[in-house]
Amino acid sequence: MQHVRRSPEEIVANRARYEDHQRKGLKFAPKALPAPSPLPAPSVDPALVVHREILPGGWYWSTPIKTGETLRIAQEQGFSTVSLIAWNEADPSERLNLVDTVKMQWTTALSKGRVIFSDMGRVMFSVTEDSSGAHDCLMGGSTAASTLAKFGEGKRNSRDNFILLATKAGLDRRDIPAALALFAPVRVDADGKFAWKPELSHDGDYVHLRAEMDMIVGFSNCPHPLDPSPHYAPKPVVISRLAARPVASDDLCRTATAEAVRGFENNAFANL
């Protein structure tokens, strides 16, 4: 592995930038997050729809998305958990990082107003709408073993779906990050055990994820390992890619926390 040698001037500049971030963080008062997005889901202006995909139960799909566009993932036909992964389109070595997303925002609960980080400290997505907040950052999607144990032979799982998806994108299984499970009401109980909380889910739940960089995004529509249903019957999920729209200077996702502000500064710094 080749090591990059940095000049003394670059080291001093990076140190000054870090200390400036630290000062801002200590002075920053986080903003209160809003209530969940309304149900039933508001209709979408057809003029904004770049592409609309109905993802059948058990299957996978990937799409490129440009900075500023939004992915709307909606349970229009009934409950289903959708697992999501993502890579920077220009440099797939930068990928979704749920550990940093949780650690940097001091919470495992993703909801409207939060952001999702890459493994390089940059913001990949902003959660601009969300009716439930019932998403799992901790367990990831299903595997061949978990699916076989619960449902028997012949059922698809998210890990194998993502291997196929990554291969088609010119990547391999080592490039697959931990998956975010949307519409998976998982919480950690007082004993530190994962618990499925169905009361957090609602009919017709939806989430909007605004892209903060050009990406390749992958989805898998398979049951979550903790879903108590004994039947393998994930419903089709509607995924819409919506055109970019202007973002206000006081946009909540970009200003809610010091960590989010820093992440967006990292985005801007990388584009210089």
XYZ file of C-alpha atoms in Angstrom:
272
model
C 0.000 0.000 0.000
C 1.448 3.346 -1.041
C 1.452 6.079 1.593
C 0.743 9.676 0.592
C 3.229 12.162 1.986
C 1.676 15.511 2.857
C 3.566 18.767 2.934
C 3.979 20.634 6.237
C 1.743 23.384 4.839
C -1.034 20.894 4.032
C -0.786 19.340 7.487
C -1.069 22.769 9.137
C -4.067 23.684 6.953
C -5.843 20.398 7.726
C -5.199 20.836 11.437
C -6.618 24.355 11.363
C -9.704 23.099 9.541
C -10.214 20.338 12.132
C -9.899 22.790 15.042
C -12.374 25.144 13.372
C -14.862 22.268 13.042
C -14.328 21.408 16.709
C -15.016 24.984 17.860
C -18.187 25.149 15.775
C -19.408 21.827 17.136
C -18.979 22.896 20.757
C -21.019 26.049 20.145
C -23.735 24.416 18.038
C -27.221 23.839 19.475
C -28.925 20.998 17.561
C -32.297 21.838 16.033
C -35.443 19.984 17.043
C -36.593 17.515 14.430
C -40.104 17.766 12.974
C -43.030 15.409 13.372
C -43.281 12.474 10.936
C -44.436 13.262 7.416
C -48.227 13.105 6.944
C -50.269 10.088 5.959
C -51.760 9.297 3.556
C -48.786 10.195 1.389
C -49.255 13.368 -0.664
C -49.333 12.879 -4.396
C -46.214 13.615 -6.447
C -46.183 16.046 -9.359
C -45.858 13.767 -12.437
C -43.563 16.353 -14.034
C -40.953 15.611 -11.342
C -40.830 11.847 -11.954
C -37.651 10.881 -13.834
C -38.324 7.157 -13.440
C -40.769 4.968 -11.554
C -39.960 1.375 -10.654
C -42.211 -1.231 -9.036
C -39.873 -3.586 -7.187
C -41.509 -7.021 -6.758
C -41.184 -8.958 -3.529
C -37.922 -10.920 -3.393
C -36.182 -8.959 -6.139
C -33.526 -6.285 -6.454
C -32.914 -3.184 -8.536
C -30.240 -0.518 -8.892
C -30.249 2.984 -10.317
C -27.860 5.868 -10.787
C -28.959 9.083 -9.137
C -27.629 12.599 -9.506
C -26.938 15.183 -6.821
C -30.145 16.919 -5.777
C -32.496 14.226 -7.066
C -34.742 12.422 -4.590
C -35.640 8.767 -4.203
C -39.189 8.244 -2.966
C -39.676 4.740 -1.569
C -43.336 4.035 -0.864
C -45.365 1.105 0.458
C -48.308 1.646 -1.848
C -49.310 -2.022 -1.995
C -48.760 -3.171 1.592
C -45.953 -3.754 4.069
C -42.465 -4.712 2.979
C -38.943 -4.045 4.224
C -36.580 -2.622 1.603
C -32.821 -2.889 2.124
C -30.629 -0.189 0.575
C -26.926 0.192 -0.224
C -25.089 2.939 -2.113
C -21.751 3.877 -3.644
C -20.239 7.129 -4.865
C -20.634 6.821 -8.639
C -17.259 8.446 -9.390
C -15.377 6.433 -6.763
C -17.180 3.289 -5.512
C -14.584 2.837 -2.766
C -16.669 5.503 -0.990
C -19.848 3.834 0.185
C -22.717 3.933 2.635
C -21.547 3.740 6.251
C -24.225 3.125 8.865
C -21.770 2.921 11.761
C -20.680 6.503 11.131
C -24.275 7.566 10.452
C -25.281 6.347 13.910
C -22.142 7.469 15.713
C -21.965 10.968 14.246
C -25.620 11.755 14.989
C -25.717 10.025 18.392
C -28.787 7.980 17.480
C -29.836 4.782 15.731
C -33.169 6.368 14.782
C -33.237 7.737 11.253
C -36.096 10.131 10.596
C -37.000 13.317 8.781
C -34.205 15.856 9.216
C -31.378 13.319 9.573
C -28.626 12.540 7.078
C -26.841 9.359 5.993
C -23.045 9.397 5.828
C -20.430 7.712 3.675
C -17.273 6.097 5.046
C -15.383 9.285 4.129
C -17.388 11.564 6.401
C -19.477 12.997 3.598
C -23.264 13.134 3.332
C -24.789 10.711 0.841
C -28.497 11.232 1.574
C -30.744 13.674 3.389
C -33.997 12.292 4.814
C -36.368 15.007 3.630
C -39.668 13.181 4.229
C -40.446 10.162 6.392
C -43.771 8.984 7.751
C -42.488 6.437 10.269
C -38.861 6.633 11.379
C -39.033 2.844 11.591
C -35.754 2.013 9.865
C -32.992 -0.361 10.947
C -29.371 0.842 10.893
C -28.031 -2.056 12.956
C -28.895 -5.504 11.635
C -28.679 -5.246 7.856
C -30.721 -7.319 5.417
C -31.488 -10.998 5.220
C -28.948 -13.682 4.323
C -29.185 -17.125 2.754
C -28.861 -18.717 6.198
C -31.501 -16.569 7.903
C -33.949 -17.013 5.025
C -33.422 -20.781 4.784
C -33.892 -21.224 8.543
C -37.189 -19.366 8.527
C -38.765 -20.033 5.137
C -37.035 -23.093 3.685
C -35.555 -23.608 0.241
C -36.091 -21.466 -2.835
C -36.522 -18.019 -1.302
C -34.421 -15.025 -2.268
C -32.461 -12.976 0.292
C -30.906 -9.520 0.342
C -27.262 -10.565 0.686
C -27.360 -12.696 -2.450
C -29.398 -10.036 -4.251
C -26.713 -7.464 -3.454
C -23.943 -9.771 -4.664
C -25.730 -10.053 -8.021
C -26.338 -6.311 -8.104
C -22.717 -5.473 -7.282
C -21.421 -7.906 -9.906
C -23.527 -6.246 -12.597
C -22.062 -2.883 -11.530
C -18.494 -4.195 -11.954
C -17.951 -4.596 -8.198
C -17.718 -7.676 -5.973
C -18.926 -8.848 -2.578
C -16.104 -7.048 -0.756
C -17.542 -3.761 -2.019
C -20.961 -4.320 -0.456
C -21.563 -2.118 2.606
C -23.873 -2.903 5.499
C -27.434 -2.343 4.313
C -29.966 0.129 5.645
C -33.309 -1.638 6.142
C -36.128 0.790 5.408
C -39.522 0.137 7.009
C -38.005 -2.225 9.571
C -39.276 -1.220 13.048
C -36.273 -2.533 14.988
C -35.371 -1.146 18.394
C -32.969 -2.231 21.154
C -34.701 -3.163 24.404
C -33.509 -2.601 27.972
C -31.560 -5.875 27.899
C -29.674 -4.861 24.758
C -31.625 -7.241 22.515
C -33.096 -6.401 19.138
C -36.882 -6.152 19.195
C -39.425 -5.850 16.368
C -41.938 -3.052 17.135
C -44.832 -3.335 14.649
C -46.669 -0.424 16.274
C -44.085 1.922 14.712
C -45.219 0.998 11.196
C -48.249 2.427 9.381
C -50.168 1.545 6.246
C -48.744 3.443 3.294
C -45.450 4.490 4.916
C -42.972 6.299 2.667
C -39.584 7.989 2.823
C -37.788 10.555 0.636
C -33.999 10.386 0.361
C -32.361 13.349 -1.367
C -29.036 12.517 -3.012
C -26.148 14.730 -1.899
C -23.680 13.260 -4.404
C -23.873 11.291 -7.652
C -24.405 7.663 -6.654
C -25.275 4.132 -7.616
C -28.053 2.956 -5.297
C -29.170 -0.639 -4.846
C -32.392 -2.027 -3.354
C -33.520 -5.480 -2.240
C -37.131 -6.256 -1.352
C -36.864 -9.234 1.014
C -38.259 -9.883 4.515
C -36.200 -8.587 7.437
C -34.690 -11.321 9.650
C -36.773 -10.154 12.633
C -40.083 -9.839 10.788
C -42.372 -12.151 12.800
C -44.546 -13.151 9.834
C -44.155 -16.884 9.106
C -44.961 -16.283 5.433
C -42.517 -15.176 2.748
C -44.771 -12.564 1.138
C -43.028 -9.183 0.673
C -45.310 -6.766 -1.169
C -44.185 -4.783 -4.232
C -42.626 -1.430 -3.379
C -42.799 1.679 -5.559
C -39.512 3.559 -6.003
C -39.642 6.905 -7.789
C -36.653 8.944 -8.883
C -37.629 12.615 -8.663
C -35.957 15.535 -10.406
C -33.705 17.881 -8.444
C -35.254 20.982 -6.928
C -33.647 24.051 -5.294
C -32.512 23.571 -1.685
C -33.050 26.413 0.776
C -30.043 27.854 2.623
C -31.673 26.937 5.951
C -32.606 23.412 4.849
C -33.179 21.373 8.015
C -31.058 18.385 7.002
C -28.099 20.639 6.228
C -28.345 22.674 9.433
C -29.881 20.447 12.148
C -26.634 19.296 13.781
C -22.975 20.242 13.842
C -22.151 16.828 12.406
C -24.436 17.394 9.424
C -22.951 20.840 8.816
C -19.480 19.307 8.904
C -20.516 16.515 6.537
C -21.795 19.005 3.970
C -18.595 21.029 4.340
C -16.705 17.822 3.541
C -18.887 17.409 0.440
C -18.052 20.920 -0.708
C -14.359 20.512 0.131
C -14.122 17.322 -1.947
C -15.589 19.137 -4.966
C -13.016 21.949 -4.966
